[in-house]
Amino acid sequence: MATVGIRGIAKGFGTTPVLKGVSLDIAHGEFLTLVGPSGCGKSTLLRIIAGLDYADAGSILIDGQPVDAQAPKQRDVAMVFQSYALYPYMTVAQNIALPLVMRRLSPLQRLPLLGRLLPGTAVQQAQITADVRTVADGLDIAHLLQRKPAQLSGGQRQRVALGRAMVRQPKVFLMDEPLSNLDAKLRVQMRAEIAELHRRLKTTFIYVTHDQAEAMTMSDRVAVMLHGELLQVAPPAVVYRDPASLAVAEFIGSPKINILPAGLRSDRAVESLGLTLPIRLPGHIGSQIHLGLRAEAFDLLPAVRPNANPGVWHGHVTHREDLGADLFLHVQLEHGGHRLVLRSQHAEAASLMVGSPLGLRPKPDQALLFDADGRRLRPALDVAGDGTILAWDTATAEARQFAGHHRV
Amino acid sequence: MSAARPVSERYRMGRLSPAARLLRHLVLLAGATVMLVPFVWMISTSLKPPNEIFSADIALLPQTWHAVENYTAAFTKQPLLRYLANGLLVCAAIFIGQVTFMVPAAYAIAKLRFPGRDALFGIVLLALLIPTQVTAIPLYILFYKIGILDTYAALVVPSVISVFGIFLMRQFFRTVPDDLIHAARLDGCSELAIVWRIVLPTAMPAIVAFGILSLVWHWNDYFWPLLVVTSPELATPPLGIVFFDNQEAGTDFGPLMAGAVIITAPLLLAFLFAQRRFIEGVTMSGVK
Ligand SMILES: Nc1ncnc2c1ncn2[C@@H]1O[C@H](COP(=O)(O)OP(=O)(O)OP(=O)(O)O)[C@@H](O)[C@H]1O
Ligand SMILES: [Mg+2]
């Protein structure tokens, strides 16, 4: 167990800045997930934490102590690589044992033949074998110990890589997209296993992924990274329901959030595509803003004559995605031809086929507003002195629920 | 691999007319003949009695077999076994030395980041262009000054650093994934441990290939041993063979050729043995 402090880490390759002053504090035993699109610098940050790469500026602290001058092996962190990086000509047992061999045996004891004759080597070797066995049992790979990595399936290799990281009980686990080479089914299973592993080991985990399902399901907190900057660090539900910026809202969530142009008619009315939402947003009258609506932020209504009801958007279904549990409707609005994706119930969408007309009403309490630069605009809450919220209609439910959560 | 190759080969063959294919084989056959004739002649001569060697008609097989006499003479007239042992010792020492120096050097140039690395690699490339004959005289004078002429050291030392080996290994190490080295660093390996434990085993096919080249080159090397060795008991095989030539009774070609066959045989055997391992290594790394 250890805390990890990342203080103003900056890094560039040549003239391109890759990390631009990343700061983050990770608590004892926390499971922190770093998500971001490909190339945003996640692996680079992880390598800097591990000591495999140097930062141009900033500092890494482990348990409060700066480790910038320490070599990777002194930092006592373990890493699972995206490619697994198993030693190809060593058996699984040798792969898992290597960290222990390098730490517990002296250089002389490690010599191929002579080492066995030195006092103490046999005892140490037996202990290492026993430890490897324990780890292998825990990961259910004991029957594979004599195989070479080339003879293993992707999932088995992944477990071996985990085993090699676990065996020396490091202070911090770094995982760089460990599941990205697995098929979808195995990924779900390994997701659960890694989360379970974290509960069992109670070690600090820093987990990198660009798969937001992994980020949402496994972590205590999610750090969203874009272009070398942290945009938001918060629990998964907060990042989803209360994103700090348009970029976060667009990156997190599947299907992608619907973004529509909107404007403010008055302090209490946001207008978008001819529809007025009762949202209170003082001080932005006249400015162009973005209205974000998640797939589930709509009420489905029967189709009526266009413009008959000013509180409803009209459109028609262009595509139906039935995923079994979920049903996604792709809808094209009459107004401006905007396309939306919405999540609906089988019961209410039973009669809706491709081409069917329908009416849509956004739920004002789930609307997310962003200014022209993508910064989040929070509706004013009419809060009394004791903290009770007075004006329900103007506050988003999520803002209510999560007001008070810290954010970056 | 086996699935893809026949198709592409058929495709390539299909574009050549039968006549062109025949021509191609004839050219290859002629080339092979030119390469092989001296060897065949060497073996043939080693089986013949002296009077048949210079007879006017060309015959591959002798009329009276003289093999036993020639081969016995090869071993008894000169200490041929001693020459073979010298060759083995020198080649082994050179190869071990070459691996010892070229593997860490190549690893550093391929995988470590330090100022001047690219310049260093440039020097390696430059050194590839320098023929051994150019450095022979300065080295000879140097060895004379430090007094190691006419020793095993004089035979071995100039060859233990092979710029070609460094170049070859560097190209190979470039293909070793960085993650593998990162993992080893986290697992507690020092840089030298990474070189010998992690990186070297992945380069085995390249080492074997280099070993063949090194063995052939230094086993057959005549120029340098001739320069630095004068004592017969230090002679390497090619140098020893020449001693057959210097007998006052004139050159005895039968035993000379028998000796030549004997010193060529280890190379052929080594090559055949290593070739199998070499191909194994290549296919194994291909499967990944
Ligand atoms: N050694 C290097 N030299 C030059 N540029 C590099 C180097 N390593 C990484 N980069 C660049 O730095 C940026 C961030 O790379 P990084 O590997 O950290 O991305 P990532 O977030 O891990 O992406 P992915 O999800 O694809 O793994 C990329 O644009 C990459 O091209
Ligand atoms: Mg990466």
XYZ file of C-alpha atoms and ligand atoms in Angstrom:
728
model
C 0.000 0.000 0.000
C 1.218 3.388 -0.874
C 0.102 6.801 -1.958
C 1.246 8.149 -5.280
C 1.649 11.842 -5.927
C 1.987 13.198 -9.437
C 3.124 16.807 -9.338
C 3.132 18.936 -12.457
C 4.552 16.275 -14.733
C 5.438 17.624 -18.168
C 7.018 15.678 -20.986
C 7.636 16.273 -24.638
C 9.127 14.227 -27.417
C 11.088 16.610 -29.562
C 8.958 19.685 -29.984
C 5.604 17.979 -29.376
C 4.423 18.280 -25.789
C 2.862 14.997 -24.729
C 2.128 15.722 -21.062
C 1.363 19.279 -20.030
C 1.678 19.553 -16.287
C -0.297 16.621 -14.951
C -1.029 16.665 -11.229
C -2.925 14.013 -9.329
C -2.941 12.404 -5.916
C -3.790 8.763 -5.504
C -4.720 7.401 -2.103
C -3.640 4.229 -0.300
C -5.261 1.226 -1.906
C -7.179 3.259 -4.433
C -8.120 1.927 -7.859
C -7.572 4.860 -10.171
C -8.268 4.540 -13.859
C -6.659 6.772 -16.423
C -8.798 6.996 -19.533
C -8.314 8.938 -22.676
C -8.199 8.503 -26.416
C -5.250 6.906 -28.134
C -2.096 9.006 -28.090
C -3.100 11.312 -25.239
C -0.074 10.316 -23.150
C -1.419 7.671 -20.787
C 1.381 5.182 -21.329
C 3.947 7.941 -21.144
C 2.632 9.013 -17.734
C 2.682 5.421 -16.518
C 6.261 4.954 -17.681
C 7.268 8.113 -15.853
C 5.647 6.862 -12.654
C 7.520 3.581 -13.041
C 10.795 5.372 -13.670
C 11.186 3.942 -17.172
C 11.103 7.398 -18.702
C 12.114 10.825 -17.478
C 9.807 13.789 -17.097
C 10.946 17.174 -18.359
C 9.415 18.824 -15.318
C 7.527 17.843 -12.211
C 7.937 15.177 -9.618
C 6.607 11.754 -8.657
C 6.091 10.963 -4.980
C 5.528 7.524 -3.565
C 4.383 7.515 0.042
C 5.186 11.202 0.116
C 8.822 10.724 -0.856
C 10.119 12.014 -4.204
C 11.364 9.081 -6.251
C 12.571 10.978 -9.296
C 16.175 9.997 -8.671
C 15.365 6.334 -8.099
C 15.805 3.571 -10.649
C 12.680 1.567 -11.566
C 13.620 -1.387 -9.383
C 14.029 0.808 -6.300
C 10.555 2.278 -6.626
C 8.868 -1.015 -5.849
C 6.166 -0.625 -8.445
C 5.072 -3.383 -10.793
C 3.672 -2.945 -14.238
C 1.541 -5.065 -16.524
C 2.159 -4.132 -20.131
C -0.295 -3.984 -22.964
C 1.825 -6.496 -24.856
C 2.304 -8.504 -21.628
C 6.074 -8.429 -22.288
C 6.613 -11.987 -21.092
C 10.133 -13.315 -21.557
C 9.565 -15.544 -24.581
C 12.136 -18.297 -23.982
C 11.486 -18.663 -20.242
C 8.784 -20.909 -18.884
C 5.813 -19.448 -17.076
C 7.403 -20.473 -13.782
C 10.667 -18.722 -14.684
C 8.799 -15.644 -15.829
C 6.968 -15.315 -12.542
C 10.056 -16.189 -10.527
C 12.376 -13.650 -12.160
C 11.462 -10.666 -9.943
C 12.107 -12.810 -6.870
C 15.317 -14.286 -8.250
C 16.659 -10.818 -8.999
C 15.726 -9.504 -5.562
C 16.398 -12.375 -3.200
C 19.484 -14.049 -4.671
C 22.904 -12.455 -4.766
C 24.658 -12.172 -8.137
C 26.819 -15.157 -7.206
C 23.829 -17.250 -6.237
C 22.262 -16.489 -9.601
C 25.134 -18.071 -11.532
C 23.866 -20.980 -13.620
C 25.656 -23.956 -12.012
C 27.942 -22.580 -9.336
C 25.080 -20.725 -7.663
C 23.386 -23.932 -6.631
C 26.401 -24.939 -4.581
C 26.507 -21.778 -2.478
C 25.078 -21.929 1.024
C 21.514 -20.754 1.283
C 20.699 -20.931 -2.411
C 18.695 -24.115 -2.111
C 16.559 -22.722 0.700
C 15.943 -19.495 -1.173
C 15.131 -21.347 -4.379
C 12.641 -23.522 -2.563
C 11.001 -20.443 -1.074
C 10.812 -18.796 -4.504
C 9.276 -21.908 -6.018
C 6.714 -21.982 -3.229
C 5.847 -18.304 -3.710
C 5.487 -18.743 -7.457
C 3.220 -21.686 -6.797
C 1.008 -19.666 -4.448
C 0.600 -16.871 -6.976
C -0.044 -19.331 -9.789
C -2.694 -21.079 -7.722
C -4.372 -17.765 -7.004
C -4.562 -16.988 -10.716
C -5.505 -20.514 -11.727
C -2.439 -21.011 -13.924
C -0.599 -23.622 -11.850
C -1.045 -26.223 -14.586
C 0.737 -23.964 -17.080
C 3.927 -23.388 -15.122
C 6.157 -25.434 -17.414
C 4.888 -23.916 -20.656
C 6.484 -21.173 -22.686
C 4.492 -17.979 -23.338
C 4.105 -18.862 -27.019
C 2.103 -21.911 -25.966
C -0.480 -19.885 -24.047
C -3.718 -18.207 -25.055
C -4.104 -14.449 -24.719
C -6.032 -14.729 -21.472
C -3.467 -17.090 -19.990
C -0.612 -14.794 -20.958
C -2.463 -11.964 -19.334
C -2.690 -13.935 -16.095
C 0.988 -14.786 -16.225
C 1.778 -11.095 -16.639
C -0.410 -10.377 -13.615
C 1.342 -13.114 -11.683
C 4.762 -11.725 -12.465
C 3.628 -8.314 -11.248
C 1.987 -9.690 -8.090
C 4.613 -12.097 -6.927
C 6.874 -9.588 -5.225
C 3.997 -7.723 -3.594
C 4.791 -4.257 -4.908
C 3.556 -1.048 -3.347
C 1.869 0.108 -6.521
C 0.454 -1.721 -9.524
C 0.570 -0.029 -12.882
C -1.480 -1.591 -15.643
C -1.290 -0.386 -19.211
C -4.372 -1.551 -21.079
C -3.948 -5.112 -19.889
C -7.198 -6.315 -21.432
C -7.014 -4.685 -24.824
C -5.750 -7.824 -26.559
C -8.527 -10.042 -25.256
C -11.847 -10.836 -26.856
C -14.936 -9.104 -25.532
C -16.175 -11.980 -23.399
C -12.849 -12.657 -21.750
C -12.433 -8.954 -21.160
C -15.592 -8.827 -19.076
C -14.424 -11.816 -17.066
C -10.915 -10.435 -16.505
C -12.415 -7.102 -15.545
C -14.171 -8.765 -12.669
C -11.067 -10.741 -11.765
C -8.823 -7.703 -11.649
C -11.348 -5.819 -9.527
C -11.483 -8.837 -7.219
C -7.686 -8.959 -7.159
C -7.619 -5.344 -6.109
C -10.026 -6.007 -3.249
C -7.898 -8.940 -2.132
C -4.468 -7.279 -2.378
C -5.597 -3.833 -1.200
C -2.707 -2.380 -3.201
C -2.802 0.937 -5.009
C -3.727 0.356 -8.656
C -3.225 2.771 -11.505
C -4.998 1.352 -14.483
C -4.761 2.746 -17.979
C -7.387 2.078 -20.572
C -9.162 3.698 -23.434
C -12.129 1.432 -22.895
C -14.590 3.415 -20.834
C -16.545 0.329 -19.834
C -13.431 -0.805 -17.952
C -13.013 2.630 -16.452
C -16.617 2.829 -15.317
C -16.889 -0.662 -13.856
C -13.618 -1.121 -12.022
C -12.440 2.107 -10.536
C -12.808 4.141 -7.392
C -11.989 7.199 -9.415
C -11.566 7.915 -13.088
C -9.071 10.417 -14.433
C -10.021 11.604 -17.893
C -7.065 12.661 -19.967
C -7.033 14.476 -23.267
C -4.060 15.877 -25.156
C -1.772 15.450 -22.170
C -4.022 17.180 -19.668
C -6.300 15.856 -16.966
C -9.780 17.162 -17.575
C -11.576 15.612 -14.637
C -10.837 13.230 -11.799
C -13.912 11.860 -10.065
C -15.836 8.670 -9.317
C -17.197 6.997 -12.461
C -20.821 7.990 -11.860
C -19.865 11.630 -11.431
C -17.795 11.676 -14.576
C -20.774 10.278 -16.431
C -23.545 12.366 -14.925
C -21.670 15.528 -14.099
C -18.849 15.982 -16.619
C -16.647 19.014 -16.159
C -16.458 19.840 -19.836
C -17.843 19.051 -23.219
C -14.761 16.980 -24.039
C -15.312 14.732 -21.020
C -19.018 14.421 -21.763
C -18.257 13.433 -25.336
C -15.550 10.938 -24.399
C -17.377 9.196 -21.570
C -20.593 7.386 -22.291
C -21.688 4.981 -24.965
C -23.485 5.790 -27.166
C -21.893 9.184 -27.391
C -23.787 12.058 -25.821
C -26.056 14.033 -28.160
C -24.860 17.612 -28.559
C -27.240 20.209 -29.947
C -26.872 23.944 -30.491
C -28.818 26.046 -28.022
C -29.268 29.608 -26.911
C -30.583 31.426 -23.910
C -33.755 33.285 -24.313
C -33.977 34.499 -20.777
C -32.500 33.704 -17.396
C -34.878 30.812 -17.086
C -35.244 29.478 -20.615
C -32.830 27.550 -22.757
C -33.965 27.257 -26.312
C -32.819 24.597 -28.693
C -34.204 23.738 -32.120
C -37.423 25.542 -31.437
C -37.978 23.995 -28.075
C -37.749 25.756 -24.750
C -36.391 24.034 -21.661
C -37.042 25.529 -18.246
C -33.466 25.757 -17.060
C -32.210 28.651 -15.026
C -28.859 29.966 -16.220
C -28.269 33.572 -15.253
C -25.920 35.834 -17.088
C -25.595 34.146 -20.460
C -28.477 35.685 -22.331
C -27.905 35.796 -26.054
C -24.801 33.613 -26.065
C -24.530 30.476 -28.132
C -24.218 27.347 -25.976
C -24.186 23.550 -26.357
C -26.948 21.368 -25.009
C -25.829 17.838 -24.107
C -28.392 15.091 -23.772
C -27.457 11.492 -22.941
C -29.247 8.714 -24.777
C -31.527 8.143 -21.794
C -32.422 11.812 -21.272
C -35.549 11.714 -23.426
C -39.202 10.887 -23.066
C -40.689 9.171 -26.088
C -44.061 10.514 -27.238
C -46.415 9.394 -29.955
C -45.982 11.246 -33.174
C -48.239 14.267 -33.631
C -48.516 16.873 -36.276
C -45.259 18.817 -36.502
C -45.332 22.103 -34.635
C -48.557 21.133 -32.945
C -46.802 20.911 -29.619
C -43.975 23.381 -29.002
C -42.560 21.301 -26.114
C -41.760 18.340 -28.348
C -39.228 17.586 -31.072
C -40.446 15.637 -34.036
C -38.432 13.203 -36.000
C -38.345 9.765 -37.504
C -36.392 6.614 -36.779
C -33.430 6.088 -39.130
C -31.933 3.039 -37.466
C -32.812 0.555 -34.730
C -30.103 -1.155 -32.705
C -31.459 -3.962 -30.602
C -28.703 -5.167 -28.275
C -30.967 -7.444 -26.288
C -31.101 -5.625 -22.999
C -30.716 -2.227 -24.590
C -32.530 -0.747 -27.525
C -31.022 2.241 -29.247
C -32.993 4.345 -31.682
C -31.257 6.635 -34.109
C -33.575 9.530 -34.803
C -33.385 12.320 -37.325
C -35.125 15.511 -36.228
C -37.332 17.412 -38.641
C -35.843 20.597 -37.281
C -32.425 21.128 -38.844
C -31.907 17.480 -39.634
C -29.958 16.793 -36.427
C -29.392 13.155 -35.586
C -29.826 11.821 -32.084
C -29.287 8.451 -30.458
C -31.621 7.489 -27.658
C -31.967 4.555 -25.359
C -35.503 3.256 -25.019
C -37.521 0.441 -23.538
C -38.655 -2.422 -25.705
C -42.247 -1.901 -24.618
C -42.497 1.728 -25.666
C -40.523 1.277 -28.871
C -42.263 -1.893 -30.019
C -44.173 -0.127 -32.782
C -41.267 2.040 -33.875
C -39.647 0.743 -37.023
C -37.170 2.423 -39.344
C -39.045 5.374 -40.837
C -41.640 5.630 -38.053
C -42.321 9.188 -36.926
C -42.095 9.980 -33.237
C -42.052 12.817 -30.766
C -39.255 13.466 -28.258
C -39.157 15.485 -25.120
C -35.784 16.047 -23.453
C -35.742 15.774 -19.674
C -34.646 19.214 -18.490
C -33.197 17.835 -15.272
C -30.788 15.672 -17.251
C -29.675 18.333 -19.675
C -25.964 19.231 -19.592
C -25.014 22.708 -20.751
C -21.660 23.872 -22.068
C -20.513 27.256 -23.254
C -19.090 27.886 -26.697
C -15.603 26.856 -25.489
C -16.869 23.594 -24.057
C -16.792 24.634 -20.411
C -19.602 23.286 -18.311
C -22.393 25.699 -17.413
C -24.160 24.768 -14.220
C -27.750 25.845 -13.790
C -28.298 28.010 -10.783
C -29.559 26.159 -7.773
C -31.904 28.037 -5.561
C -30.421 26.847 -2.341
C -31.600 28.012 1.022
C -29.213 28.714 3.860
C -29.624 25.227 5.326
C -28.762 23.530 2.071
C -32.239 22.462 0.988
C -32.834 23.047 -2.622
C -35.827 25.259 -3.270
C -36.215 25.485 -7.003
C -36.373 21.905 -8.242
C -37.406 22.703 -11.731
C -34.314 24.672 -12.535
C -31.675 22.363 -11.175
C -30.502 19.215 -12.864
C -31.045 16.136 -10.803
C -27.414 15.199 -11.139
C -26.145 18.552 -10.075
C -28.300 18.162 -7.004
C -27.122 14.680 -6.327
C -23.469 15.432 -6.780
C -23.226 19.026 -5.701
C -20.535 18.909 -3.095
C -18.428 16.269 -4.841
C -15.015 17.669 -5.470
C -13.930 18.055 -9.032
C -10.855 19.172 -10.849
C 4.228 -19.703 -44.150
C 3.874 -23.121 -45.728
C 0.395 -22.187 -46.841
C 1.406 -18.931 -48.458
C 4.620 -19.913 -50.173
C 3.575 -22.444 -52.775
C 0.982 -20.028 -54.097
C 3.375 -17.141 -54.488
C 6.018 -19.438 -55.935
C 3.659 -20.868 -58.475
C 2.694 -17.347 -59.349
C 6.273 -16.338 -59.893
C 7.175 -19.492 -61.812
C 4.072 -19.176 -63.926
C 5.293 -15.958 -65.432
C 8.448 -17.569 -66.811
C 8.310 -19.595 -69.990
C 9.711 -23.160 -69.815
C 12.709 -22.110 -71.891
C 13.528 -19.288 -69.503
C 13.176 -21.645 -66.579
C 15.554 -24.097 -68.222
C 18.023 -21.321 -68.884
C 17.867 -20.204 -65.322
C 18.617 -23.686 -64.094
C 21.491 -24.046 -66.525
C 23.049 -20.820 -65.283
C 22.674 -21.918 -61.674
C 24.086 -25.324 -62.514
C 27.107 -23.788 -64.194
C 27.701 -21.572 -61.179
C 27.441 -24.525 -58.807
C 29.870 -26.521 -60.950
C 32.439 -23.758 -60.939
C 32.158 -23.573 -57.157
C 32.299 -27.302 -56.590
C 34.959 -28.488 -59.040
C 37.951 -27.502 -56.869
C 36.453 -29.402 -53.941
C 35.742 -32.471 -56.002
C 39.227 -32.298 -57.448
C 40.699 -31.934 -53.961
C 38.918 -35.066 -52.747
C 39.772 -36.935 -55.912
C 43.444 -36.036 -55.643
C 43.549 -37.043 -52.001
C 42.667 -40.587 -53.072
C 45.272 -40.962 -55.819
C 48.864 -42.204 -55.834
C 51.512 -39.631 -56.904
C 51.929 -40.993 -60.406
C 48.233 -40.667 -61.196
C 47.928 -37.103 -59.897
C 49.883 -35.680 -62.809
C 48.726 -38.113 -65.454
C 47.392 -36.439 -68.559
C 43.925 -37.957 -68.604
C 41.271 -36.667 -66.291
C 39.794 -39.256 -63.991
C 37.731 -38.656 -60.917
C 38.433 -42.018 -59.346
C 41.964 -43.428 -59.024
C 43.048 -46.677 -60.718
C 44.955 -47.751 -57.649
C 43.524 -46.473 -54.410
C 46.006 -44.537 -52.380
C 43.614 -43.090 -49.794
C 44.956 -44.888 -46.739
C 48.525 -43.947 -47.547
C 47.697 -40.303 -48.225
C 45.536 -39.816 -45.151
C 48.012 -41.618 -42.881
C 50.748 -39.448 -44.275
C 48.675 -36.344 -43.653
C 48.454 -37.182 -39.986
C 52.018 -38.402 -39.532
C 54.163 -36.155 -41.693
C 52.837 -33.064 -40.003
C 51.168 -32.645 -36.588
C 47.813 -32.173 -38.277
C 45.896 -32.857 -35.089
C 47.854 -30.102 -33.413
C 46.897 -27.703 -36.211
C 43.261 -28.684 -35.884
C 43.374 -28.174 -32.133
C 45.018 -24.779 -32.628
C 42.321 -23.816 -35.099
C 39.609 -24.894 -32.708
C 41.178 -23.043 -29.789
C 41.714 -19.842 -31.735
C 38.257 -19.862 -33.308
C 36.555 -20.618 -29.990
C 38.495 -17.895 -28.182
C 37.717 -15.409 -30.921
C 34.025 -16.282 -30.948
C 33.681 -16.057 -27.175
C 35.506 -12.749 -27.209
C 33.355 -11.443 -30.030
C 30.123 -12.339 -28.247
C 31.393 -10.878 -24.988
C 32.039 -7.517 -26.571
C 29.511 -7.245 -29.356
C 26.361 -8.148 -27.411
C 26.608 -5.440 -24.737
C 27.883 -2.915 -27.268
C 25.053 -3.654 -29.665
C 22.513 -3.503 -26.831
C 23.787 -0.094 -25.776
C 23.662 1.256 -29.314
C 20.263 -0.259 -30.035
C 18.390 0.344 -26.803
C 20.043 2.826 -24.458
C 19.740 6.558 -24.813
C 22.971 8.455 -24.246
C 24.649 11.423 -25.867
C 26.809 10.463 -28.804
C 25.016 7.194 -29.454
C 24.331 7.924 -33.096
C 27.884 9.125 -33.623
C 29.097 5.882 -32.094
C 26.955 3.881 -34.459
C 28.326 5.965 -37.312
C 31.831 4.975 -36.257
C 30.793 1.326 -36.238
C 29.475 1.668 -39.778
C 32.646 3.425 -40.823
C 34.797 0.696 -39.302
C 32.890 -1.845 -41.389
C 34.473 -0.304 -44.454
C 38.068 -0.745 -43.309
C 39.688 -3.923 -44.674
C 41.762 -5.967 -42.209
C 44.850 -5.548 -44.381
C 44.896 -1.834 -43.629
C 45.333 -2.326 -39.913
C 47.658 -5.328 -40.240
C 50.949 -3.448 -40.266
C 50.187 -1.088 -37.350
C 48.903 -4.058 -35.350
C 52.017 -6.058 -36.203
C 54.232 -3.243 -34.978
C 52.135 -2.845 -31.846
C 52.326 -6.555 -31.061
C 56.031 -6.493 -31.670
C 56.432 -3.597 -29.214
C 54.433 -5.286 -26.474
C 56.082 -8.589 -27.254
C 53.175 -10.863 -28.022
C 54.132 -11.790 -31.560
C 54.138 -15.541 -32.103
C 51.642 -16.304 -29.323
C 48.007 -17.417 -29.246
C 47.121 -13.919 -28.057
C 48.471 -12.481 -31.289
C 46.116 -14.766 -33.216
C 43.058 -14.014 -31.109
C 43.195 -10.424 -29.855
C 42.833 -8.507 -33.140
C 39.580 -10.308 -33.931
C 37.703 -10.224 -30.640
C 35.985 -6.980 -31.456
C 33.909 -7.477 -34.540
C 32.260 -4.344 -35.843
C 30.260 -6.506 -38.191
C 28.998 -8.451 -35.174
C 28.068 -5.241 -33.380
C 26.238 -4.047 -36.461
C 24.387 -7.346 -36.926
C 23.370 -7.595 -33.279
C 22.319 -3.968 -33.186
C 19.967 -4.545 -36.106
C 18.565 -7.569 -34.317
C 18.172 -5.890 -30.937
C 16.252 -3.045 -32.536
C 13.428 -5.530 -33.078
C 13.281 -6.549 -29.413
C 10.252 -4.742 -27.949
C 11.020 -1.953 -25.484
C 8.367 -3.321 -23.155
C 10.400 -6.469 -22.642
C 13.345 -4.397 -21.452
C 11.101 -2.174 -19.349
C 9.599 -5.230 -17.698
C 13.068 -6.553 -16.927
C 14.108 -3.238 -15.391
C 11.053 -3.262 -13.142
C 11.720 -6.866 -12.246
C 15.056 -5.765 -10.855
C 17.482 -6.674 -13.626
C 20.616 -4.578 -14.023
C 21.515 -3.546 -17.548
C 24.038 -6.374 -17.790
C 21.472 -8.850 -16.512
C 19.097 -7.573 -19.188
C 21.753 -8.121 -21.838
C 22.610 -11.681 -20.853
C 19.322 -12.947 -19.478
C 16.677 -11.204 -21.533
C 18.057 -9.890 -24.788
C 20.711 -12.444 -25.698
C 18.416 -15.483 -25.761
C 16.061 -13.735 -28.157
C 19.033 -13.141 -30.463
C 20.162 -16.777 -30.597
C 19.434 -17.250 -34.323
C 21.492 -14.182 -35.109
C 24.296 -15.395 -32.840
C 24.341 -18.779 -34.568
C 24.414 -17.130 -37.978
C 27.220 -14.887 -36.872
C 29.017 -17.873 -35.331
C 29.042 -19.664 -38.688
C 30.476 -16.639 -40.432
C 33.059 -16.080 -37.732
C 34.128 -19.716 -37.730
C 34.474 -19.894 -41.509
C 36.389 -16.658 -41.649
C 38.855 -17.345 -38.859
C 39.302 -21.043 -39.528
C 40.251 -20.258 -43.101
C 42.207 -17.120 -42.338
C 45.707 -17.450 -43.773
C 46.896 -13.895 -43.990
C 47.014 -12.910 -40.319
C 48.423 -16.165 -38.852
C 51.113 -16.147 -41.533
C 52.066 -12.677 -40.398
C 52.252 -13.159 -36.644
C 53.033 -16.861 -36.161
C 56.381 -18.437 -36.958
C 56.481 -21.423 -34.588
C 54.973 -24.531 -36.193
C 53.304 -25.551 -32.932
C 51.106 -22.435 -33.052
C 50.064 -22.914 -36.661
C 46.393 -22.884 -37.551
C 45.155 -25.410 -40.143
C 45.640 -23.329 -43.311
C 49.119 -22.380 -42.162
C 49.914 -25.998 -41.282
C 48.843 -27.215 -44.690
C 51.493 -25.064 -46.231
C 54.146 -26.961 -44.313
C 53.399 -29.945 -46.547
C 54.618 -27.746 -49.305
C 58.006 -26.920 -47.844
C 59.472 -30.408 -47.678
C 62.889 -30.689 -49.265
C 61.666 -33.675 -51.275
C 59.254 -31.438 -53.195
C 55.520 -31.064 -52.787
C 53.657 -34.207 -51.911
C 50.244 -33.476 -53.334
C 48.439 -36.605 -52.166
C 48.931 -35.994 -48.435
C 48.564 -32.250 -48.985
C 45.098 -32.735 -50.459
C 44.244 -35.254 -47.774
C 45.215 -32.624 -45.202
C 43.074 -30.045 -47.004
C 40.109 -32.411 -46.929
C 40.615 -32.992 -43.236
C 40.712 -29.300 -42.339
C 37.688 -28.529 -44.492
C 35.589 -31.292 -42.991
C 35.022 -29.668 -39.578
C 33.688 -26.562 -41.295
C 31.238 -28.536 -43.369
C 30.092 -30.494 -40.341
C 29.731 -27.371 -38.243
C 27.796 -25.692 -40.987
C 25.432 -28.619 -41.518
C 24.812 -28.875 -37.781
C 24.313 -25.150 -37.267
C 22.196 -24.822 -40.367
C 19.541 -27.020 -38.826
C 19.598 -25.042 -35.589
C 19.647 -21.847 -37.571
C 16.527 -22.757 -39.520
C 14.841 -23.915 -36.318
C 15.639 -20.593 -34.721
C 14.308 -18.624 -37.614
C 11.049 -20.533 -37.852
C 10.547 -20.358 -34.090
C 10.895 -16.609 -34.036
C 8.617 -16.429 -37.051
C 5.777 -18.112 -35.195
C 6.240 -15.615 -32.375
N 9.554 7.470 -27.801
C 8.737 8.368 -28.368
N 9.197 9.250 -29.267
C 8.388 10.167 -29.825
N 7.083 10.279 -29.561
C 6.550 9.435 -28.684
C 7.336 8.434 -28.029
N 6.538 7.740 -27.199
C 5.311 8.275 -27.327
N 5.312 9.295 -28.213
C 4.165 10.143 -28.573
O 3.575 10.582 -27.396
C 2.173 10.574 -27.491
C 1.571 9.820 -26.322
O 1.965 8.470 -26.395
P 1.422 7.409 -25.380
O 2.027 6.118 -25.735
O 1.634 7.888 -23.994
O -0.120 7.401 -25.727
P -1.279 6.560 -25.051
O -2.196 7.524 -24.401
O -0.716 5.492 -24.197
O -1.999 5.950 -26.315
P -2.583 4.464 -26.528
O -3.939 4.460 -25.921
O -2.649 4.359 -28.018
O -1.636 3.500 -25.915
C 1.837 9.974 -28.837
O 1.447 11.005 -29.688
C 3.114 9.341 -29.288
O 3.239 9.451 -30.672
Mg -0.557 3.327 -24.424
